[in-house]
Amino acid sequence: MTIKPLSDKVVLKLLDPKEKTSGGIFLPDDSQEETHMAEVIAVGEGRFSESGQLIKPEVKKGQTVLIKGKWAGENVMVDGVEYKIVNDSDILAVIE
């Protein structure tokens, strides 16, 4: 089964957060809740502006992105894999 997002929705797979820093310091769970890194799995066609112009999402399948905290979007389970469906505007940055 595949997920095809509608409108300006983006399907993400969350990446495991780092539990310790490069210096070996373990991070408490609450320090990892503000933002999350995720892989873009699928991207919707975009949304229409009030003037009728199609505004496409700025991300592409396969990119790694940074999203707002764990409360952004909706969690869904497909074929035993957990995904998150978010609005394009919930994505803060592309990680290169």
GROMACS .gro file of C-alpha atoms in nm:
model
   96
    1MET     CA    1   0.000   0.000   0.000
    2THR     CA    2   0.124   0.351  -0.073
    3ILE     CA    3   0.032   0.690   0.069
    4LYS     CA    4  -0.046   0.971  -0.174
    5PRO     CA    5  -0.079   1.300   0.011
    6LEU     CA    6  -0.333   1.556  -0.107
    7SER     CA    7  -0.301   1.931  -0.141
    8ASP     CA    8   0.003   2.074   0.041
    9LYS     CA    9   0.047   1.768   0.267
   10VAL     CA   10   0.382   1.589   0.301
   11VAL     CA   11   0.437   1.230   0.421
   12LEU     CA   12   0.742   1.191   0.644
   13LYS     CA   13   0.923   0.908   0.818
   14LEU     CA   14   1.080   1.031   1.140
   15LEU     CA   15   1.449   0.960   1.183
   16ASP     CA   16   1.579   0.833   1.515
   17PRO     CA   17   1.685   1.129   1.729
   18LYS     CA   18   2.037   1.140   1.863
   19GLU     CA   19   2.037   1.020   2.220
   20LYS     CA   20   2.383   1.155   2.289
   21THR     CA   21   2.600   1.435   2.159
   22SER     CA   22   2.921   1.384   1.961
   23GLY     CA   23   3.104   1.449   2.290
   24GLY     CA   24   2.927   1.152   2.451
   25ILE     CA   25   2.679   1.346   2.665
   26PHE     CA   26   2.342   1.172   2.690
   27LEU     CA   27   2.043   1.394   2.611
   28PRO     CA   28   1.727   1.374   2.823
   29ASP     CA   29   1.407   1.283   2.635
   30ASP     CA   30   1.256   1.630   2.677
   31SER     CA   31   1.551   1.794   2.496
   32GLN     CA   32   1.457   1.602   2.181
   33GLU     CA   33   1.095   1.721   2.157
   34GLU     CA   34   1.132   2.069   2.007
   35THR     CA   35   1.220   1.963   1.651
   36HIS     CA   36   1.256   1.636   1.461
   37MET     CA   37   1.449   1.526   1.155
   38ALA     CA   38   1.252   1.326   0.900
   39GLU     CA   39   1.281   1.182   0.551
   40VAL     CA   40   1.032   1.302   0.290
   41ILE     CA   41   0.845   0.996   0.158
   42ALA     CA   42   0.580   1.163  -0.060
   43VAL     CA   43   0.466   1.515  -0.147
   44GLY     CA   44   0.121   1.643  -0.247
   45GLU     CA   45   0.054   1.847  -0.562
   46GLY     CA   46   0.027   2.176  -0.373
   47ARG     CA   47  -0.249   2.416  -0.280
   48PHE     CA   48  -0.425   2.692  -0.469
   49SER     CA   49  -0.389   3.055  -0.366
   50GLU     CA   50  -0.691   3.284  -0.344
   51SER     CA   51  -0.614   3.399  -0.700
   52GLY     CA   52  -0.619   3.038  -0.825
   53GLN     CA   53  -0.243   2.995  -0.869
   54LEU     CA   54  -0.100   2.653  -0.773
   55ILE     CA   55   0.160   2.682  -0.496
   56LYS     CA   56   0.375   2.368  -0.490
   57PRO     CA   57   0.544   2.241  -0.173
   58GLU     CA   58   0.912   2.335  -0.149
   59VAL     CA   59   1.038   1.987  -0.055
   60LYS     CA   60   1.102   1.678  -0.267
   61LYS     CA   61   1.086   1.306  -0.205
   62GLY     CA   62   1.408   1.175  -0.047
   63GLN     CA   63   1.512   1.500   0.123
   64THR     CA   64   1.586   1.517   0.495
   65VAL     CA   65   1.392   1.792   0.669
   66LEU     CA   66   1.352   1.948   1.011
   67ILE     CA   67   0.996   1.976   1.141
   68LYS     CA   68   0.825   2.140   1.436
   69GLY     CA   69   0.788   1.933   1.756
   70LYS     CA   70   0.619   1.598   1.798
   71TRP     CA   71   0.274   1.756   1.791
   72ALA     CA   72   0.297   1.860   1.424
   73GLY     CA   73   0.080   1.668   1.180
   74GLU     CA   74  -0.092   1.331   1.213
   75ASN     CA   75   0.070   0.995   1.285
   76VAL     CA   76  -0.045   0.707   1.063
   77MET     CA   77   0.055   0.341   1.044
   78VAL     CA   78   0.080   0.177   0.700
   79ASP     CA   79   0.198  -0.183   0.659
   80GLY     CA   80   0.349  -0.174   1.008
   81VAL     CA   81   0.552   0.143   0.943
   82GLU     CA   82   0.474   0.470   1.123
   83TYR     CA   83   0.457   0.786   0.914
   84LYS     CA   84   0.370   1.147   0.990
   85ILE     CA   85   0.155   1.356   0.755
   86VAL     CA   86   0.223   1.729   0.795
   87ASN     CA   87   0.139   2.052   0.618
   88ASP     CA   88   0.416   2.195   0.402
   89SER     CA   89   0.424   2.491   0.643
   90ASP     CA   90   0.520   2.260   0.936
   91ILE     CA   91   0.858   2.199   0.771
   92LEU     CA   92   1.120   2.437   0.907
   93ALA     CA   93   1.424   2.354   0.693
   94VAL     CA   94   1.587   2.112   0.449
   95ILE     CA   95   1.900   1.942   0.584
   96GLU     CA   96   2.176   1.911   0.322
   0.00000   0.00000   0.00000
